[in-house]
Coordinates of C-alpha atoms and ligand atoms in Angstrom, one line a residue:
X303 CA -130.3 38.0 -156.5
X304 CA -130.1 40.5 -153.4
X305 CA -132.1 40.5 -150.4
X306 CA -132.1 42.7 -147.2
X307 CA -131.1 40.6 -144.4
X308 CA -132.3 41.9 -140.9
X309 CA -129.3 40.2 -139.3
X310 CA -126.7 42.5 -140.9
X311 CA -129.0 45.3 -141.7
X312 CA -127.9 45.3 -145.3
X313 CA -128.9 44.2 -148.7
X314 CA -126.9 41.1 -149.4
X315 CA -126.0 38.9 -152.4
X316 CA -128.2 35.7 -151.9
X317 CA -126.6 32.3 -152.7
X318 CA -128.2 29.2 -151.2
X319 CA -126.3 26.9 -149.1
X320 CA -127.0 23.9 -151.4
X321 CA -128.1 25.4 -154.7
X322 CA -130.4 24.9 -156.5
X323 CA -132.3 24.0 -153.4
X324 CA -133.5 26.8 -151.2
X325 CA -134.8 26.2 -147.6
X326 CA -137.2 28.8 -146.6
X327 CA -139.3 28.8 -143.5
X328 CA -142.1 31.1 -142.7
X329 CA -143.8 31.5 -139.2
X330 CA -147.4 30.8 -139.8
X331 CA -150.3 31.9 -138.0
X332 CA -151.8 31.6 -134.4
X333 CA -155.1 30.0 -135.3
X334 CA -157.5 31.4 -132.6
X335 CA -159.2 34.1 -134.7
X336 CA -160.0 35.3 -138.3
X337 CA -157.3 36.0 -140.8
X338 CA -157.2 39.5 -141.8
X339 CA -155.9 41.5 -144.7
X340 CA -152.8 42.4 -142.7
X341 CA -152.0 38.9 -142.8
X342 CA -152.8 38.9 -146.4
X343 CA -150.1 41.4 -147.1
X344 CA -147.5 39.4 -145.1
X345 CA -148.1 36.2 -146.7
X346 CA -148.5 37.8 -150.1
X347 CA -144.9 39.1 -149.8
X348 CA -143.7 35.7 -148.6
X349 CA -145.3 34.4 -151.9
X350 CA -143.6 36.8 -153.9
X351 CA -140.3 35.9 -152.5
X352 CA -140.8 32.4 -153.1
X353 CA -142.0 33.0 -156.7
X354 CA -138.9 35.3 -157.3
X355 CA -136.6 32.7 -156.2
X356 CA -138.4 30.1 -158.3
X357 CA -138.2 32.5 -161.2
X358 CA -134.4 32.8 -160.7
X359 CA -134.1 28.9 -161.1
X360 CA -134.1 27.8 -157.5
X361 CA -136.0 24.9 -156.2
X362 CA -137.7 26.2 -153.1
X363 CA -138.9 24.1 -150.2
X364 CA -141.1 26.3 -148.3
X365 CA -142.2 25.4 -144.8
X366 CA -144.9 27.1 -142.7
X367 CA -146.0 26.1 -139.3
X368 CA -149.5 26.5 -137.7
X369 CA -149.4 27.7 -134.2
X370 CA -152.2 25.8 -132.5
X371 CA -150.7 25.6 -129.0
X372 CA -148.4 27.7 -126.6
X373 CA -148.8 31.3 -128.0
X374 CA -149.8 33.5 -125.0
X375 CA -151.4 36.9 -125.4
X376 CA -148.1 38.5 -125.1
X377 CA -145.3 37.2 -127.0
X378 CA -143.2 37.4 -123.9
X379 CA -145.1 34.7 -122.1
X380 CA -147.7 36.9 -120.2
X381 CA -151.6 36.3 -120.2
X382 CA -153.8 33.5 -121.4
X383 CA -153.0 31.0 -124.2
X384 CA -154.6 32.6 -127.3
X385 CA -156.2 29.2 -128.5
X386 CA -157.8 29.0 -125.1
X387 CA -159.0 32.5 -125.3
X388 CA -160.5 32.0 -128.8
X389 CA -162.3 28.9 -127.5
X390 CA -163.9 30.8 -124.8
X391 CA -164.8 33.7 -127.1
X392 CA -166.5 31.4 -129.6
X393 CA -167.8 28.7 -127.3
X394 CA -165.8 26.0 -129.1
X395 CA -163.2 23.5 -128.1
X396 CA -159.6 24.5 -128.7
X397 CA -159.3 21.7 -131.2
X398 CA -162.3 23.0 -133.1
X399 CA -161.1 26.7 -132.9
X400 CA -157.6 25.4 -134.3
X401 CA -159.3 23.6 -137.2
X402 CA -161.6 26.3 -138.1
X403 CA -159.2 29.1 -138.2
X404 CA -156.6 27.1 -139.9
X405 CA -159.0 26.5 -142.7
X406 CA -160.1 30.1 -142.8
X407 CA -156.4 31.2 -143.0
X408 CA -155.6 28.9 -145.9
X409 CA -158.8 29.8 -147.7
X410 CA -158.0 33.5 -147.4
X411 CA -154.6 33.0 -148.8
X412 CA -156.0 30.9 -151.8
X413 CA -158.1 33.9 -152.7
X414 CA -155.1 35.9 -152.8
X415 CA -153.4 33.4 -155.3
X416 CA -150.7 32.7 -152.6
X417 CA -149.0 29.3 -153.4
X418 CA -149.7 26.7 -150.6
X419 CA -146.4 25.8 -148.8
X420 CA -144.4 22.6 -149.6
X421 CA -144.9 21.6 -146.0
X422 CA -147.5 22.8 -143.6
X423 CA -146.7 21.6 -140.0
X424 CA -148.8 21.9 -137.0
X425 CA -147.2 22.6 -133.6
X426 CA -149.5 20.0 -132.2
X427 CA -148.3 17.3 -134.5
X428 CA -144.6 17.9 -133.4
X429 CA -144.8 17.7 -129.6
X430 CA -142.2 14.7 -129.6
X431 CA -139.8 16.8 -131.6
X432 CA -140.2 19.7 -129.4
X433 CA -139.6 17.7 -126.3
X434 CA -136.5 16.1 -127.7
X435 CA -135.1 19.7 -128.4
X436 CA -136.0 21.1 -124.9
X437 CA -134.0 17.8 -123.5
X438 CA -131.1 18.6 -125.4
X439 CA -131.0 22.0 -124.2
X440 CA -131.4 20.9 -120.6
X441 CA -128.5 18.4 -121.1
X442 CA -126.4 21.3 -122.6
X443 CA -127.0 23.5 -119.7
X444 CA -129.0 26.2 -121.5
X445 CA -132.3 25.5 -119.8
X446 CA -133.4 25.0 -116.2
X447 CA -136.4 23.6 -114.5
X448 CA -138.8 25.3 -112.1
X449 CA -142.1 24.5 -110.4
X450 CA -144.2 26.2 -113.1
X451 CA -142.1 25.9 -116.4
X452 CA -138.9 24.9 -118.2
X453 CA -137.1 28.1 -119.1
X454 CA -134.4 28.8 -121.6
X455 CA -131.4 30.4 -119.7
X456 CA -130.6 33.5 -121.7
X457 CA -127.5 34.4 -119.6
X458 CA -125.9 31.2 -121.1
X459 CA -126.3 32.3 -124.6
X460 CA -124.0 34.8 -126.1
X461 CA -125.3 37.2 -128.7
X462 CA -128.7 37.0 -127.9
X463 CA -129.5 40.5 -129.1
X464 CA -127.9 40.3 -132.5
X465 CA -131.2 40.4 -134.5
X466 CA -132.4 43.5 -132.9
X467 CA -129.1 45.0 -132.4
X468 CA -129.0 45.6 -128.8
X469 CA -127.1 43.9 -126.0
X470 CA -129.1 42.3 -123.1
X471 CA -128.5 45.4 -120.6
X472 CA -130.0 47.8 -123.2
X473 CA -133.1 45.9 -123.8
X474 CA -136.2 47.2 -122.0
X475 CA -137.8 44.2 -120.4
X476 CA -140.9 43.4 -118.2
X477 CA -140.0 42.7 -114.7
X478 CA -140.2 39.0 -113.3
X479 CA -143.5 38.9 -111.6
X480 CA -142.9 36.8 -108.4
X481 CA -146.5 37.3 -107.4
X482 CA -147.6 35.1 -110.3
X483 CA -145.2 32.5 -109.0
X484 CA -142.4 33.1 -111.6
X485 CA -139.1 31.6 -110.8
X486 CA -137.3 32.7 -113.8
X487 CA -133.7 34.0 -113.4
X488 CA -133.6 36.7 -115.9
X489 CA -136.8 38.8 -117.3
X490 CA -135.9 37.6 -120.7
X491 CA -135.7 34.0 -120.1
X492 CA -138.4 32.5 -121.9
X493 CA -140.8 29.2 -121.6
X494 CA -139.8 26.1 -123.4
X495 CA -142.4 24.0 -121.8
X496 CA -145.3 25.2 -119.5
X497 CA -146.4 22.8 -116.6
X498 CA -150.1 22.2 -116.3
X499 CA -150.0 23.9 -112.8
X500 CA -151.2 27.3 -111.4
X501 CA -152.8 29.5 -114.0
X502 CA -152.6 26.6 -116.5
X503 CA -154.0 23.7 -114.2
X504 CA -157.0 23.5 -116.6
X505 CA -155.2 24.0 -119.8
X506 CA -157.2 21.9 -122.4
X507 CA -154.1 21.1 -124.4
X508 CA -151.5 19.1 -122.6
X509 CA -149.0 16.1 -123.0
X510 CA -146.8 14.1 -121.0
X511 CA -143.2 14.8 -120.6
X512 CA -140.3 13.9 -118.1
X513 CA -141.0 17.3 -116.4
X514 CA -144.8 16.5 -116.0
X515 CA -147.9 17.2 -117.9
X516 CA -148.0 20.4 -120.0
X517 CA -147.6 21.9 -123.2
X518 CA -144.7 23.7 -125.2
X519 CA -144.0 27.4 -125.2
X520 CA -144.5 29.3 -128.5
X521 CA -141.1 29.6 -129.8
X522 CA -139.7 26.0 -129.5
X523 CA -141.9 24.9 -132.3
X524 CA -140.4 26.9 -135.0
X525 CA -137.0 25.5 -134.2
X526 CA -138.0 22.0 -133.9
X527 CA -140.0 21.9 -137.1
X528 CA -137.6 24.0 -139.2
X529 CA -134.8 21.6 -138.2
X530 CA -136.8 18.5 -138.9
X531 CA -137.8 19.7 -142.4
X532 CA -134.9 22.0 -143.6
X533 CA -132.0 20.8 -141.4
X534 CA -129.9 22.8 -138.9
X535 CA -129.1 25.8 -140.8
X536 CA -131.7 27.3 -143.1
X537 CA -131.3 29.6 -146.1
X538 CA -134.3 32.0 -145.4
X539 CA -136.7 32.7 -142.5
X540 CA -139.4 35.1 -142.7
X541 CA -141.7 36.7 -140.5
X542 CA -143.8 39.9 -139.4
X543 CA -141.6 42.9 -138.2
X544 CA -143.0 42.3 -134.7
X545 CA -140.9 39.0 -134.4
X546 CA -137.6 40.9 -134.6
X547 CA -137.6 41.8 -130.9
X548 CA -138.8 38.4 -129.2
X549 CA -139.8 35.5 -131.3
X550 CA -137.1 35.5 -133.6
X551 CA -134.2 36.0 -131.2
X552 CA -135.7 33.2 -129.0
X553 CA -135.7 30.9 -132.1
X554 CA -132.1 31.7 -132.7
X555 CA -131.0 31.3 -129.0
X556 CA -132.5 28.0 -128.6
X557 CA -131.6 26.5 -132.2
X558 CA -128.0 27.8 -131.9
X559 CA -127.5 26.7 -128.5
X560 CA -128.8 23.2 -129.3
X561 CA -126.7 22.7 -132.6
X562 CA -123.8 25.1 -132.1
X563 CA -124.4 26.1 -135.8
X564 CA -125.8 29.3 -137.4
X565 CA -129.6 28.8 -137.5
X566 CA -130.6 31.0 -140.3
X567 CA -128.6 32.9 -143.1
X568 CA -131.1 35.5 -144.2
X569 CA -133.7 37.0 -142.0
X570 CA -136.5 38.8 -143.9
X571 CA -139.2 40.8 -142.1
X572 CA -142.2 42.1 -143.5
X573 CA -143.7 45.6 -142.6
X574 CA -147.2 45.9 -141.4
X575 CA -150.4 46.6 -143.0
X576 CA -151.8 49.5 -141.0
X577 CA -155.3 51.2 -140.6
X578 CA -155.7 54.6 -139.5
X579 CA -152.1 54.7 -138.5
X580 CA -152.2 51.6 -136.4
X581 CA -151.2 48.0 -137.0
X582 CA -154.1 46.1 -138.3
X583 CA -154.5 43.3 -135.7
X584 CA -156.7 40.8 -134.1
X585 CA -156.1 42.1 -130.7
X586 CA -156.8 45.7 -131.7
X587 CA -160.1 44.5 -133.4
X588 CA -159.5 46.8 -136.2
X589 CA -159.3 44.4 -139.1
X590 CA -160.9 43.6 -142.2
X591 CA -161.2 40.1 -143.7
X592 CA -161.0 39.0 -147.4
X593 CA -164.7 38.4 -147.1
X594 CA -165.4 42.0 -146.1
X595 CA -163.4 43.1 -149.2
X596 CA -165.5 40.7 -151.3
X597 CA -168.8 41.9 -149.6
X598 CA -168.1 45.4 -151.0
X599 CA -167.7 44.1 -154.5
X600 CA -164.0 44.0 -154.7
X601 CA -162.1 40.9 -155.8
X602 CA -159.6 39.5 -153.5
X603 CA -156.8 39.9 -156.1
X604 CA -157.3 43.8 -155.9
X605 CA -155.7 43.3 -152.4
X606 CA -152.7 41.5 -154.0
X607 CA -152.4 44.3 -156.5
X608 CA -152.6 46.9 -153.6
X609 CA -149.9 45.0 -151.6
X610 CA -147.6 45.0 -154.7
X611 CA -147.8 48.9 -155.0
X612 CA -145.5 49.3 -151.9
X613 CA -142.6 47.8 -151.1
X614 CA -142.4 45.0 -148.5
X615 CA -140.2 47.0 -146.0
X616 CA -142.4 50.2 -146.1
X617 CA -145.7 50.7 -144.2
X618 CA -148.8 50.4 -146.2
X619 CA -151.8 52.2 -144.9
X620 CA -155.1 50.6 -145.9
X621 CA -158.0 52.6 -147.2
X622 CA -161.1 51.8 -149.3
X623 CA -159.9 54.5 -151.8
X624 CA -156.6 52.9 -152.3
X625 CA -158.3 49.5 -152.7
X626 CA -160.7 51.1 -155.3
X627 CA -157.8 52.5 -157.2
X628 CA -156.0 49.0 -157.0
X629 CA -159.0 47.3 -158.4
X630 CA -159.3 49.7 -161.4
X631 CA -155.6 49.3 -161.9
X632 CA -155.9 45.5 -162.1
X633 CA -159.1 45.7 -164.3
X634 CA -157.2 48.1 -166.7
X635 CA -154.1 45.7 -166.8
X636 CA -156.6 42.9 -167.6
X637 CA -158.3 44.8 -170.4
X638 CA -154.9 45.3 -172.1
X639 CA -154.1 41.6 -171.6
X640 CA -157.5 40.7 -173.2
X641 CA -157.1 42.6 -176.0
X642 CA -153.6 41.0 -176.4
X643 CA -155.3 37.5 -176.2
X644 CA -157.9 38.5 -178.6
X645 CA -155.5 39.9 -181.3
X646 CA -153.3 36.5 -181.2
X647 CA -153.1 35.0 -184.5
X648 CA -151.3 32.0 -183.8
X649 CA -148.4 32.7 -186.1
X650 CA -145.5 34.8 -185.0
X651 CA -144.1 37.3 -187.3
X652 CA -140.3 37.6 -187.6
X653 CA -139.1 40.2 -185.1
X654 CA -137.3 43.0 -186.1
X655 CA -133.8 43.5 -184.3
X656 CA -135.2 46.6 -182.7
X657 CA -138.3 44.8 -181.3
X658 CA -136.2 42.0 -180.2
X659 CA -134.0 44.4 -178.2
X660 CA -136.9 46.0 -176.8
X661 CA -138.3 42.7 -175.5
X662 CA -135.0 41.7 -174.1
X663 CA -134.6 45.1 -172.2
X664 CA -138.1 44.7 -170.7
X665 CA -137.3 41.3 -169.5
X666 CA -134.0 42.3 -168.1
X667 CA -135.4 45.3 -166.4
X668 CA -138.2 43.2 -164.8
X669 CA -135.6 40.5 -163.5
X670 CA -133.4 43.4 -162.1
X671 CA -136.4 44.9 -160.3
X672 CA -137.6 41.6 -158.6
X673 CA -134.0 40.4 -157.7
X674 CA -133.0 43.6 -156.3
X675 CA -134.7 43.0 -152.9
X676 CA -138.2 42.6 -154.4
X677 CA -138.7 46.0 -155.9
X678 CA -142.5 45.0 -156.9
X679 CA -143.8 48.6 -157.6
X680 CA -141.1 49.0 -160.1
X681 CA -141.8 45.4 -161.6
X682 CA -145.6 46.3 -161.7
X683 CA -144.8 49.5 -163.6
X684 CA -142.7 47.6 -166.2
X685 CA -145.6 45.2 -166.6
X686 CA -147.7 48.1 -167.5
X687 CA -145.3 49.5 -170.0
X688 CA -145.2 46.1 -171.7
X689 CA -148.9 46.0 -171.9
X690 CA -149.0 49.3 -173.5
X691 CA -146.0 48.9 -175.9
X692 CA -146.2 48.1 -179.5
X693 CA -144.4 44.8 -179.4
X694 CA -146.2 42.2 -181.4
X695 CA -149.1 40.5 -179.5
X696 CA -147.7 36.9 -179.2
X697 CA -144.5 38.1 -177.8
X698 CA -146.3 40.6 -175.6
X699 CA -148.3 37.8 -174.2
X700 CA -145.4 35.7 -173.6
X701 CA -143.6 38.3 -171.7
X702 CA -146.5 39.5 -169.5
X703 CA -147.3 35.7 -168.8
X704 CA -143.9 35.3 -167.6
X705 CA -144.0 38.2 -165.5
X706 CA -147.3 37.0 -164.1
X707 CA -145.6 34.0 -162.7
X708 CA -144.2 36.1 -160.3
X709 CA -147.0 38.9 -159.8
X710 CA -149.6 36.1 -159.5
X711 CA -152.6 38.2 -160.8
X712 CA -153.6 35.2 -163.1
X713 CA -154.0 38.0 -165.9
X714 CA -154.9 35.4 -168.6
X715 CA -157.1 33.3 -166.5
X716 CA -159.5 36.4 -166.0
X717 CA -160.5 36.8 -169.6
X718 CA -163.3 39.5 -169.8
X719 CA -163.0 40.1 -166.0
X720 CA -164.6 36.9 -164.8
X721 CA -164.4 36.4 -161.1
X722 CA -164.4 32.9 -160.2
X723 CA -165.1 31.0 -157.0
X724 CA -164.3 27.2 -156.6
X725 CA -162.9 27.0 -160.1
X726 CA -159.8 28.3 -162.0
X727 CA -160.6 29.8 -165.6
X728 CA -158.6 26.9 -167.1
X729 CA -160.8 24.5 -165.2
X730 CA -164.0 26.0 -166.4
X731 CA -165.6 24.0 -169.2
X732 CA -165.6 25.5 -172.6
X733 CA -169.2 25.4 -173.1
X734 CA -169.8 27.2 -170.0
X735 CA -167.3 30.0 -171.1
X736 CA -169.2 30.2 -174.4
X737 CA -172.5 30.4 -172.6
X738 CA -171.1 33.2 -170.2
X739 CA -169.8 35.1 -173.4
X740 CA -173.0 34.8 -175.2
X741 CA -174.9 35.9 -172.1
X742 CA -172.6 39.2 -171.8
X743 CA -173.5 40.0 -175.5
X744 CA -177.0 39.6 -174.9
X745 CA -176.8 41.9 -171.8
X746 CA -174.9 44.6 -173.8
X747 CA -177.7 44.3 -176.3
X748 CA -180.3 44.5 -173.5
X749 CA -181.9 41.3 -174.5
X750 CA -182.9 40.3 -171.0
X751 CA -185.0 37.5 -172.0
X752 CA -182.1 35.5 -173.7
X753 CA -179.8 36.7 -170.8
X754 CA -182.1 35.1 -168.3
X755 CA -182.4 31.7 -170.5
X756 CA -178.5 31.7 -170.7
X757 CA -178.3 32.2 -167.1
X758 CA -180.6 29.0 -166.4
X759 CA -178.4 27.0 -168.9
X760 CA -175.3 28.0 -166.9
X761 CA -177.1 27.0 -163.8
X762 CA -177.9 23.8 -165.1
X763 CA -174.1 23.2 -166.0
X764 CA -173.4 23.7 -162.4
X765 CA -172.4 27.3 -162.0
X766 CA -174.2 30.3 -160.2
X767 CA -173.7 33.6 -162.0
X768 CA -174.0 36.9 -160.8
X769 CA -173.3 40.2 -162.3
X770 CA -171.0 42.9 -160.8
X771 CA -169.2 46.0 -161.7
X772 CA -166.2 43.9 -162.4
X773 CA -168.0 41.5 -164.9
X774 CA -169.6 38.2 -164.3
X775 CA -169.1 36.3 -161.0
X776 CA -169.3 32.6 -161.4
X777 CA -169.5 30.2 -158.5
X778 CA -169.3 26.4 -158.9
X779 CA -172.3 25.0 -157.0
Ligands
AMP1705 P1 -150.5 36.4 -135.8 O1 -151.0 35.0 -136.0 O2 -151.8 37.3 -135.9 O3 -149.4 36.6 -134.8 O4 -149.6 36.7 -137.1 C1 -149.0 35.9 -138.0 C2 -148.2 36.8 -139.0 O5 -148.7 37.9 -139.7 C3 -146.9 37.4 -138.2 O6 -145.8 37.1 -138.7 C4 -147.5 38.8 -138.0 O7 -146.3 39.7 -137.9 C5 -148.0 39.1 -139.2 N1 -148.9 40.2 -139.3 C6 -150.0 40.2 -138.3 N2 -150.6 41.6 -138.4 C7 -150.1 42.0 -139.4 C8 -150.4 43.2 -140.2 N3 -151.2 44.1 -139.7 N4 -149.6 43.5 -141.2 C9 -148.6 42.8 -141.7 N5 -148.4 41.5 -141.0 C10 -149.1 41.2 -139.9
ZN1706 ZN1 -141.7 31.2 -135.6

């Protein structure tokens, strides 16, 4: 397996430290506002990486944090705390904001068929681990105390710029704002612990520490939690491309200063989803949510299909036309898969040598594509070739079902284009499936009376049914 490593700027062979285990850490969301489809792209690509690793036989432990404290409006510690900002905007407490948007985040990702991480860890549940790490950094001389904060001393750490490829003098930096009462020594020194003084005197989230009441800076949570769950050196760390310049160099500095060991072996960064040529983002307020996509009659999985049409290291510009094309692509691929399922005869015929070779070649080509730095557009094209090929149905089904373990379209769970909410196709009771199929037939025959009667029966079985251009939509009630 080969993956692009931001640290070396090369595609490298990936071998985990302790095979078959792979420790993978993903920077999660700052939960102060809605999850949008730009996040959707990023976390889908993490999900693809995880599935590709699993497909290659690795046992992936995927850890993802939830940032519910300490992330200021600018990644370089400027402005308000994002959670406090969200609380003011929505008239809620910071804790309510964090809970609400954490749920919104994971519900949005569920709709995109993104597997839940093995461990989800909140920054506010790991304050003591963060305090312990800061203490260690102070003891080792990498951090210093000031009236407003504990800062990491960047001048003490050699190789700060290795991720973004510049040395300290070349990097453009904001100036130290003495007016705001900053006592840091170098503009790139970053906060490990904010004291509850000055502009943060009323900060709602705060904990006791030997440096006084306060709260952790944003970066320290990822070092503390990844070390806790994955050890001092981890195989893979992922994040959005914006983290290459500040957040991840800071994570490296504080982790390596504390342990004296390499923090991460492979850094994987995802390129943004754009809209009208700009990053889709909460702060620019130019975002769409998964609900907006559903509101326009698209399935969330059409987004997943759209994301996979572009390599994760290339920009993707979102338009409704491209989503429409993705939905059609998904519908058509499903239609071919339905045909395969419908013609399954249970018994397999003996494969000719020619067909056997063809299957093996498809399978190998798919594996080569996904294991070559996640060439998903190519993998998708191979899935299409197989769906249209003349290999016998049972083998075609097996092969596409295998591919779908990685693609994650649930191709055989959406028979006849059902859209499901609150239930998966396999959980849907058989008698309800039969009622839905019978109703589809009645609708085709324009027997509206029967169609209405069947809808009432489906409702009585606990499912609301609606019709859409993509087939019936079923919601568990
Ligand atoms: P946030 O909580 O908004 O800082 O973002 C969480 C993660 O999503 C970060 O790794 C960001 O880089 C990433 N992200 C935010 N916006 C986008 C976007 N438009 N496209 C892709 N990734 C994004
Ligand atoms: Zn992080």
